[in-house]
CSV table of C-alpha atoms and ligand atoms in Angstrom, one decimal:
chain,number,residue,atom,x,y,z
A,1,UNK,CA,78.0,121.5,124.6
A,2,UNK,CA,79.6,122.1,128.1
A,3,UNK,CA,83.4,122.7,128.0
A,4,UNK,CA,85.4,119.8,129.6
A,5,UNK,CA,86.3,122.2,132.7
A,6,UNK,CA,82.5,122.9,133.4
A,7,UNK,CA,81.8,119.2,133.0
A,8,UNK,CA,84.2,118.3,135.7
A,9,UNK,CA,83.3,121.3,137.9
A,10,UNK,CA,79.7,119.8,137.8
A,11,UNK,CA,81.1,116.5,138.9
A,12,UNK,CA,79.2,114.7,136.1
A,13,UNK,CA,80.1,111.1,135.3
A,14,UNK,CA,82.3,111.0,132.3
A,15,UNK,CA,80.9,108.3,130.4
A,16,UNK,CA,82.9,105.0,129.5
A,17,UNK,CA,84.8,106.2,126.7
A,18,UNK,CA,86.3,109.2,128.7
A,19,UNK,CA,86.8,106.9,131.5
A,20,UNK,CA,88.7,104.1,129.5
A,21,UNK,CA,89.8,105.9,126.4
A,22,UNK,CA,93.3,104.1,126.4
A,23,UNK,CA,91.7,100.9,125.9
A,24,UNK,CA,89.1,102.0,123.3
A,25,UNK,CA,89.6,102.4,119.5
A,26,UNK,CA,89.0,106.3,119.7
A,27,UNK,CA,91.2,109.4,118.9
A,28,UNK,CA,91.0,113.0,119.8
A,29,UNK,CA,88.9,113.4,116.5
A,30,UNK,CA,86.3,110.9,117.4
A,31,UNK,CA,83.1,112.7,118.3
A,32,UNK,CA,82.0,111.4,121.6
A,33,UNK,CA,78.2,110.6,121.8
A,34,UNK,CA,77.7,109.8,125.5
A,35,UNK,CA,74.9,109.8,128.1
A,36,UNK,CA,77.2,109.3,130.9
A,37,UNK,CA,76.7,105.7,130.8
A,38,UNK,CA,78.9,103.1,133.1
A,39,UNK,CA,80.0,103.6,136.6
A,40,UNK,CA,77.2,101.3,137.8
A,41,UNK,CA,76.7,100.0,141.4
A,42,UNK,CA,78.6,96.8,142.6
A,43,UNK,CA,76.4,96.0,145.5
A,44,UNK,CA,77.6,93.6,148.2
A,45,UNK,CA,74.8,91.1,149.1
A,46,UNK,CA,75.1,89.6,152.5
A,47,UNK,CA,72.3,87.3,151.8
A,48,UNK,CA,73.6,85.8,148.7
A,49,UNK,CA,77.0,85.4,150.5
A,50,UNK,CA,75.4,83.6,153.3
A,51,UNK,CA,73.8,81.1,150.7
A,52,UNK,CA,77.3,79.8,149.5
A,53,UNK,CA,79.0,80.3,153.1
A,54,UNK,CA,82.8,79.5,153.3
A,55,UNK,CA,83.6,83.0,153.8
A,56,UNK,CA,82.8,83.8,150.1
A,57,UNK,CA,81.7,87.4,149.1
A,58,UNK,CA,78.8,87.8,146.4
A,59,UNK,CA,78.3,91.2,144.7
A,60,UNK,CA,75.6,92.3,142.2
A,61,UNK,CA,76.8,94.3,139.3
A,62,UNK,CA,73.5,96.4,138.6
A,63,UNK,CA,73.6,97.4,134.9
A,64,UNK,CA,70.1,98.5,135.1
A,65,UNK,CA,71.5,101.6,136.4
A,66,UNK,CA,72.5,102.9,133.0
A,67,UNK,CA,71.0,105.8,131.0
A,68,UNK,CA,68.5,103.4,129.2
A,69,UNK,CA,68.6,101.0,132.0
A,70,UNK,CA,70.6,98.2,130.5
A,71,UNK,CA,74.2,97.2,129.8
A,72,UNK,CA,73.7,97.9,126.1
A,73,UNK,CA,74.6,101.6,126.7
A,74,UNK,CA,78.4,100.8,127.3
A,75,UNK,CA,78.8,99.4,123.7
A,76,UNK,CA,76.3,101.8,122.2
A,77,UNK,CA,78.3,104.9,123.1
A,78,UNK,CA,81.1,103.5,121.1
A,79,UNK,CA,79.3,102.2,118.3
A,80,UNK,CA,77.4,105.4,117.6
A,81,UNK,CA,80.6,107.7,118.3
A,82,UNK,CA,82.5,105.5,115.7
A,83,UNK,CA,79.3,105.8,113.3
A,84,UNK,CA,79.5,109.7,113.6
A,85,UNK,CA,83.3,109.6,113.1
A,86,UNK,CA,82.5,107.6,109.8
A,87,UNK,CA,80.0,110.3,108.9
A,88,UNK,CA,77.1,107.8,109.0
A,89,UNK,CA,73.5,109.0,108.8
A,90,UNK,CA,71.7,106.0,109.8
A,91,UNK,CA,72.0,103.0,112.3
A,92,UNK,CA,70.0,99.6,112.2
A,93,UNK,CA,69.7,96.8,114.8
A,94,UNK,CA,67.5,93.7,115.4
A,95,UNK,CA,66.8,93.3,119.0
A,96,UNK,CA,64.9,91.5,121.7
A,97,UNK,CA,64.2,95.0,123.1
A,98,UNK,CA,67.3,96.4,125.0
A,99,UNK,CA,69.5,96.9,122.0
A,100,UNK,CA,66.8,98.9,120.1
A,101,UNK,CA,66.0,101.1,123.3
A,102,UNK,CA,69.8,102.0,123.6
A,103,UNK,CA,70.3,102.5,119.9
A,104,UNK,CA,67.3,104.6,119.8
A,105,UNK,CA,68.5,106.9,122.4
A,106,UNK,CA,72.1,107.4,121.3
A,107,UNK,CA,70.9,107.9,117.7
A,108,UNK,CA,68.6,110.6,118.9
A,109,UNK,CA,71.5,112.2,121.0
A,110,UNK,CA,73.7,112.0,117.9
A,111,UNK,CA,70.9,113.6,115.5
A,112,UNK,CA,70.9,110.5,113.2
A,113,UNK,CA,68.1,108.1,112.2
A,114,UNK,CA,67.7,104.7,113.6
A,115,UNK,CA,65.8,101.7,112.7
A,116,UNK,CA,65.0,98.7,114.8
A,117,UNK,CA,63.6,95.1,113.4
A,118,UNK,CA,61.9,93.6,116.4
A,119,UNK,CA,60.3,90.2,116.7
A,120,UNK,CA,56.3,91.2,116.7
A,121,UNK,CA,54.5,90.7,120.1
A,122,UNK,CA,57.9,89.6,121.9
A,123,UNK,CA,59.2,93.0,123.2
A,124,UNK,CA,58.6,94.0,126.7
A,125,UNK,CA,56.5,97.1,126.9
A,126,UNK,CA,59.1,99.3,128.6
A,127,UNK,CA,61.7,98.8,125.9
A,128,UNK,CA,59.2,99.3,123.0
A,129,UNK,CA,58.2,102.6,124.7
A,130,UNK,CA,61.8,103.7,124.9
A,131,UNK,CA,62.7,102.9,121.1
A,132,UNK,CA,59.2,104.8,120.1
A,133,UNK,CA,59.8,107.8,122.5
A,134,UNK,CA,63.3,108.3,121.0
A,135,UNK,CA,62.1,108.4,117.6
A,136,UNK,CA,63.3,105.1,116.1
A,137,UNK,CA,61.6,103.6,113.1
A,138,UNK,CA,60.2,100.5,114.4
A,139,UNK,CA,59.6,97.3,112.0
A,140,UNK,CA,57.9,94.4,113.7
A,141,UNK,CA,58.4,91.1,111.9
A,142,UNK,CA,56.6,87.9,112.0
A,143,UNK,CA,59.6,85.8,113.0
A,144,UNK,CA,62.2,85.7,116.0
A,145,UNK,CA,65.3,87.5,116.7
A,146,UNK,CA,67.5,85.2,114.7
A,147,UNK,CA,65.3,86.2,111.6
A,148,UNK,CA,65.5,90.0,112.5
A,149,UNK,CA,69.4,89.7,112.8
A,150,UNK,CA,69.5,88.0,109.5
A,151,UNK,CA,67.5,90.6,107.7
A,152,UNK,CA,69.6,93.5,109.3
A,153,UNK,CA,72.8,91.7,108.0
A,154,UNK,CA,71.4,91.7,104.5
A,155,UNK,CA,70.0,95.3,104.5
A,156,UNK,CA,73.4,96.7,105.6
A,157,UNK,CA,75.1,95.0,102.9
A,158,UNK,CA,72.7,96.9,100.5
A,159,UNK,CA,72.0,99.9,102.1
A,160,UNK,CA,73.6,102.7,103.9
A,161,UNK,CA,73.3,101.6,107.5
A,162,UNK,CA,75.8,101.1,110.3
A,163,UNK,CA,74.8,97.9,112.2
A,164,UNK,CA,74.9,98.4,115.9
A,165,UNK,CA,74.3,94.8,117.0
A,166,UNK,CA,77.0,93.1,118.9
A,167,UNK,CA,78.4,91.9,115.5
A,168,UNK,CA,79.8,95.4,115.4
A,169,UNK,CA,83.3,95.0,117.2
A,170,UNK,CA,82.7,98.4,118.8
A,171,UNK,CA,79.6,97.4,120.7
A,172,UNK,CA,81.9,94.4,122.3
A,173,UNK,CA,84.8,97.0,122.9
A,174,UNK,CA,82.5,99.4,124.9
A,175,UNK,CA,80.9,96.6,126.9
A,176,UNK,CA,84.2,95.3,128.1
A,177,UNK,CA,84.4,98.4,130.4
A,178,UNK,CA,82.1,96.7,132.8
A,179,UNK,CA,84.8,94.2,133.6
A,180,UNK,CA,87.3,97.2,134.0
A,181,UNK,CA,85.1,98.8,136.5
A,182,UNK,CA,84.7,95.5,138.5
A,183,UNK,CA,88.4,95.1,138.9
A,184,UNK,CA,88.8,98.9,139.6
A,185,UNK,CA,86.3,98.6,142.5
A,186,UNK,CA,87.3,95.3,143.8
A,187,UNK,CA,91.1,95.7,143.5
A,188,UNK,CA,91.4,92.7,141.3
A,189,UNK,CA,89.3,90.3,139.3
A,190,UNK,CA,86.7,88.1,141.0
A,191,UNK,CA,87.2,84.3,140.9
A,192,UNK,CA,83.7,83.7,139.4
A,193,UNK,CA,81.7,85.9,137.1
A,194,UNK,CA,78.0,84.8,136.5
A,195,UNK,CA,75.7,86.3,133.7
A,196,UNK,CA,72.7,85.6,131.4
A,197,UNK,CA,73.7,84.4,127.8
A,198,UNK,CA,71.4,85.6,124.8
A,199,UNK,CA,73.2,86.6,121.6
A,200,UNK,CA,76.5,86.1,123.7
A,201,UNK,CA,78.0,89.5,123.1
A,202,UNK,CA,78.2,90.2,126.8
A,203,UNK,CA,80.2,87.3,127.9
A,204,UNK,CA,82.7,87.8,124.9
A,205,UNK,CA,83.0,91.5,126.1
A,206,UNK,CA,83.6,90.7,129.8
A,207,UNK,CA,86.1,88.1,128.8
A,208,UNK,CA,87.9,90.4,126.5
A,209,UNK,CA,88.0,93.1,129.2
A,210,UNK,CA,89.2,90.8,132.1
A,211,UNK,CA,92.0,89.4,129.7
A,212,UNK,CA,93.1,92.8,128.6
A,213,UNK,CA,93.3,94.3,132.4
A,214,UNK,CA,95.3,91.3,133.5
A,215,UNK,CA,97.9,91.6,130.5
A,216,UNK,CA,98.1,95.3,131.5
A,217,UNK,CA,99.0,94.0,135.3
A,218,UNK,CA,95.7,96.0,136.5
A,219,UNK,CA,94.6,92.4,137.9
A,220,UNK,CA,96.4,89.4,139.0
A,221,UNK,CA,93.7,86.5,138.0
A,222,UNK,CA,91.0,85.9,135.5
A,223,UNK,CA,87.4,84.7,136.7
A,224,UNK,CA,85.8,81.6,135.8
A,225,UNK,CA,83.0,82.7,133.4
A,226,UNK,CA,79.6,81.0,134.0
A,227,UNK,CA,76.7,81.7,131.7
A,228,UNK,CA,72.9,81.1,132.1
A,229,UNK,CA,70.5,80.3,129.2
A,230,UNK,CA,66.7,79.9,129.6
A,231,UNK,CA,66.0,76.1,129.4
A,232,UNK,CA,63.9,76.4,126.1
A,233,UNK,CA,66.3,78.9,124.6
A,234,UNK,CA,69.6,77.1,125.0
A,235,UNK,CA,71.5,76.8,121.9
A,236,UNK,CA,75.0,77.1,123.7
A,237,UNK,CA,74.2,74.6,126.2
A,238,UNK,CA,72.7,72.0,123.9
A,239,UNK,CA,75.3,72.8,121.2
A,240,UNK,CA,72.6,73.1,118.5
A,241,UNK,CA,70.6,76.0,116.8
A,242,UNK,CA,67.1,76.1,118.5
A,243,UNK,CA,64.6,77.0,115.8
A,244,UNK,CA,61.7,78.1,118.1
A,245,UNK,CA,63.3,79.4,121.2
A,246,UNK,CA,60.7,80.1,124.0
A,247,UNK,CA,61.2,81.9,127.4
A,248,UNK,CA,59.5,84.4,129.6
A,249,UNK,CA,62.8,86.2,129.9
A,250,UNK,CA,62.1,87.8,126.0
A,251,UNK,CA,65.6,89.6,126.2
A,252,UNK,CA,67.4,86.1,125.7
A,253,UNK,CA,64.9,84.5,123.4
A,254,UNK,CA,67.5,83.8,120.9
A,255,UNK,CA,68.2,80.3,119.1
A,256,UNK,CA,71.2,81.1,117.1
A,257,UNK,CA,73.6,83.6,119.1
A,258,UNK,CA,76.0,85.6,116.8
A,259,UNK,CA,78.9,85.2,119.3
A,260,UNK,CA,78.3,81.5,119.8
A,261,UNK,CA,82.1,80.6,119.1
A,262,UNK,CA,83.5,83.6,121.1
A,263,UNK,CA,81.1,82.6,124.1
A,264,UNK,CA,82.4,78.8,123.9
A,265,UNK,CA,86.0,80.0,123.9
A,266,UNK,CA,85.4,82.4,126.9
A,267,UNK,CA,83.8,79.4,128.9
A,268,UNK,CA,86.6,77.0,127.8
A,269,UNK,CA,89.6,79.2,128.4
A,270,UNK,CA,88.2,80.6,131.9
A,271,UNK,CA,87.3,76.8,132.9
A,272,UNK,CA,83.8,78.1,133.3
A,273,UNK,CA,80.5,76.7,132.4
A,274,UNK,CA,77.2,77.1,130.6
A,275,UNK,CA,74.0,76.1,132.3
A,276,UNK,CA,70.2,76.2,131.9
A,277,UNK,CA,67.4,77.6,133.9
A,278,UNK,CA,63.7,76.9,133.7
A,279,UNK,CA,61.2,80.0,133.6
A,280,UNK,CA,59.7,79.4,136.9
A,281,UNK,CA,63.1,79.5,138.5
A,282,UNK,CA,64.0,82.8,136.6
A,283,UNK,CA,60.8,84.5,138.0
A,284,UNK,CA,61.3,83.2,141.5
A,285,UNK,CA,64.8,84.5,141.5
A,286,UNK,CA,63.5,88.0,139.9
A,287,UNK,CA,61.1,88.2,142.9
A,288,UNK,CA,63.6,87.0,145.4
A,289,UNK,CA,66.1,89.7,144.4
A,290,UNK,CA,63.5,92.4,144.7
A,291,UNK,CA,62.1,91.2,147.9
A,292,UNK,CA,65.5,90.5,149.7
A,293,UNK,CA,67.9,93.2,148.5
A,294,UNK,CA,65.4,95.9,147.0
A,295,UNK,CA,67.0,95.2,143.3
A,296,UNK,CA,64.5,95.1,140.8
A,297,UNK,CA,65.7,93.5,137.5
A,298,UNK,CA,64.1,92.1,134.4
A,299,UNK,CA,63.5,88.4,133.9
A,300,UNK,CA,66.7,87.9,131.8
A,301,UNK,CA,68.9,89.4,134.4
A,302,UNK,CA,67.4,87.1,136.8
A,303,UNK,CA,68.8,84.1,135.1
A,304,UNK,CA,72.1,85.0,136.8
A,305,UNK,CA,70.7,85.0,140.2
A,306,UNK,CA,68.8,81.7,139.6
A,307,UNK,CA,72.0,80.4,138.2
A,308,UNK,CA,73.9,81.3,141.4
A,309,UNK,CA,71.3,79.5,143.4
A,310,UNK,CA,71.5,76.5,141.1
A,311,UNK,CA,75.4,76.5,141.6
A,312,UNK,CA,74.9,76.6,145.4
A,313,UNK,CA,72.1,73.8,145.6
A,314,UNK,CA,71.7,71.5,142.8
A,315,UNK,CA,73.7,68.5,142.3
A,316,UNK,CA,72.9,68.7,138.4
A,317,UNK,CA,74.5,72.0,138.2
A,318,UNK,CA,76.9,72.5,135.4
A,319,UNK,CA,79.3,74.3,138.0
A,320,UNK,CA,78.9,73.4,141.7
A,321,UNK,CA,80.0,75.9,144.6
A,322,UNK,CA,79.7,72.9,147.1
A,323,UNK,CA,83.5,72.4,147.2
A,324,UNK,CA,84.4,76.1,146.5
A,325,UNK,CA,87.6,77.0,148.4
A,326,UNK,CA,87.0,79.6,151.3
A,327,UNK,CA,87.0,83.3,150.7
A,328,UNK,CA,86.2,83.2,146.9
A,329,UNK,CA,84.6,86.3,145.3
A,330,UNK,CA,81.7,85.9,142.9
A,331,UNK,CA,80.0,88.8,140.7
A,332,UNK,CA,76.6,88.3,139.3
A,333,UNK,CA,75.8,90.9,136.5
A,334,UNK,CA,72.1,91.8,136.4
A,335,UNK,CA,71.6,93.1,132.9
A,336,UNK,CA,68.5,95.3,132.7
A,337,UNK,CA,66.1,97.2,134.9
A,338,UNK,CA,62.9,95.4,135.9
A,339,UNK,CA,60.7,98.4,135.0
A,340,UNK,CA,61.3,97.6,131.5
A,341,UNK,CA,59.2,94.5,131.6
A,342,UNK,CA,56.5,95.2,134.1
A,343,UNK,CA,54.0,92.7,132.7
A,344,UNK,CA,55.6,89.6,134.2
A,345,UNK,CA,55.3,90.7,137.5
A,346,UNK,CA,52.0,92.6,137.1
A,347,UNK,CA,50.4,89.3,136.1
A,348,UNK,CA,51.2,87.8,139.2
A,349,UNK,CA,50.4,90.6,141.6
A,350,UNK,CA,46.7,90.9,140.8
A,351,UNK,CA,44.5,94.1,141.5
A,352,UNK,CA,45.0,96.1,144.3
A,353,UNK,CA,41.3,96.9,145.6
A,354,UNK,CA,40.6,100.4,147.0
A,355,UNK,CA,39.2,100.8,150.6
A,356,UNK,CA,37.3,103.6,152.0
A,357,UNK,CA,39.6,106.5,153.1
A,358,UNK,CA,39.0,106.0,156.8
A,359,UNK,CA,41.8,104.9,159.4
A,360,UNK,CA,39.6,102.0,160.3
A,361,UNK,CA,39.4,100.7,156.9
A,362,UNK,CA,43.1,101.2,156.1
A,363,UNK,CA,44.0,99.4,159.4
A,364,UNK,CA,41.8,96.6,158.4
A,365,UNK,CA,43.4,96.3,155.0
A,366,UNK,CA,47.0,96.3,156.5
A,367,UNK,CA,45.8,93.5,158.7
A,368,UNK,CA,46.0,95.3,162.2
B,1,F0G,N1,70.2,90.4,129.5
B,1,F0G,C1,69.4,91.5,128.9
B,1,F0G,C2,68.6,92.3,129.7
B,1,F0G,C3,69.5,91.5,127.4
B,1,F0G,O1,68.7,92.5,126.8
B,1,F0G,C4,70.3,90.7,126.9
B,1,F0G,C5,70.3,90.8,125.1
B,1,F0G,C6,71.2,89.7,127.5
B,1,F0G,C7,70.9,89.7,128.8
B,1,F0G,C8,72.0,88.8,126.9
B,1,F0G,O2,73.3,89.4,126.4
B,1,F0G,O3,73.0,89.0,124.0
B,1,F0G,O4,75.1,89.8,125.1
B,1,F0G,O5,74.4,87.6,125.5
B,1,F0G,N2,69.7,91.5,124.5
B,1,F0G,C9,69.7,91.7,123.3
B,1,F0G,C10,69.0,92.8,122.6
B,1,F0G,C11,69.9,90.5,122.5
B,1,F0G,O6,68.5,92.8,121.6
B,1,F0G,O7,68.6,93.8,123.5
B,1,F0G,P1,74.0,89.0,125.1
């Protein structure tokens, strides 16, 4: 272990617990399990800003730039640190992929075991690879995420596991640090915050963070929280459990979110909205963001960008930016890296056929 002085000499990031210790349930004796998560880029997008016009500024909070390439690491550092404080030997989670990748990595770092329960055949290949490589015990079920979470709850009642899904309050507490970072960089809270909704932990966490910062006078206002679900996996939008949720955005293929009530409260208290995005628009937004800003995100994350376009363009949007006052600031969180889920784009890409290794052949292939 490096001494603190050495770490700061090396100018390493300190991780979200060290950065925001006073806002988190840790003490001097909590062993910190960190991979230097957080401090992710908040990227100004002139092209997205132009879409909305009226002197508004749009930023992309790129949570794919975390140790396991998703926002889950913010909550996992705290959940695993607290598990270690309580002398736990094992953690368990249900997952659509990213939670399992993060849990596996932090468990490896802590030296404890990790069990992940996943819907069979519905996990993006990069995420499965992460959980496998980090040594998690992987159990695939013939069922969806909601079934997996039900099983995890029951197992943790009987056996000696700490659940690291967002029903563990430490996950939410860690994830709220993303809101702190945004305010710290922007100098105040944004006017609107757009993000994808799955199990609804992240919207709950952001809203907690924004409110906490405002109550400590770190910001003067609160954003309207606008969440986006995939059209055929939209329980919060339709206000009913979806028994067979389906979407290409496998990370948010959830029909009965654990933080449903908290998400509803965040949306109501912030005068925000929840809306739905069809799969074709999710994929189109994913490709748009890669081609226009060089930011490759996974499909679930692209729901926030597709949602932004819907707010700008559509009469049917649950929230319209048409009449938005001048100079408003909007943040879209993109939650996970595109390399986690290469298959969706690979299928559209087709094969790149090799040509002869001559200048003439290569010039012809370029179209010169
Ligand atoms: N985006 C990505 C990339 C996700 O992995 C998730 C959730 C969400 C958005 C939705 O966030 O659940 O807090 O509303 N993934 C969980 C998992 C369910 O198991 O990895 P949420």
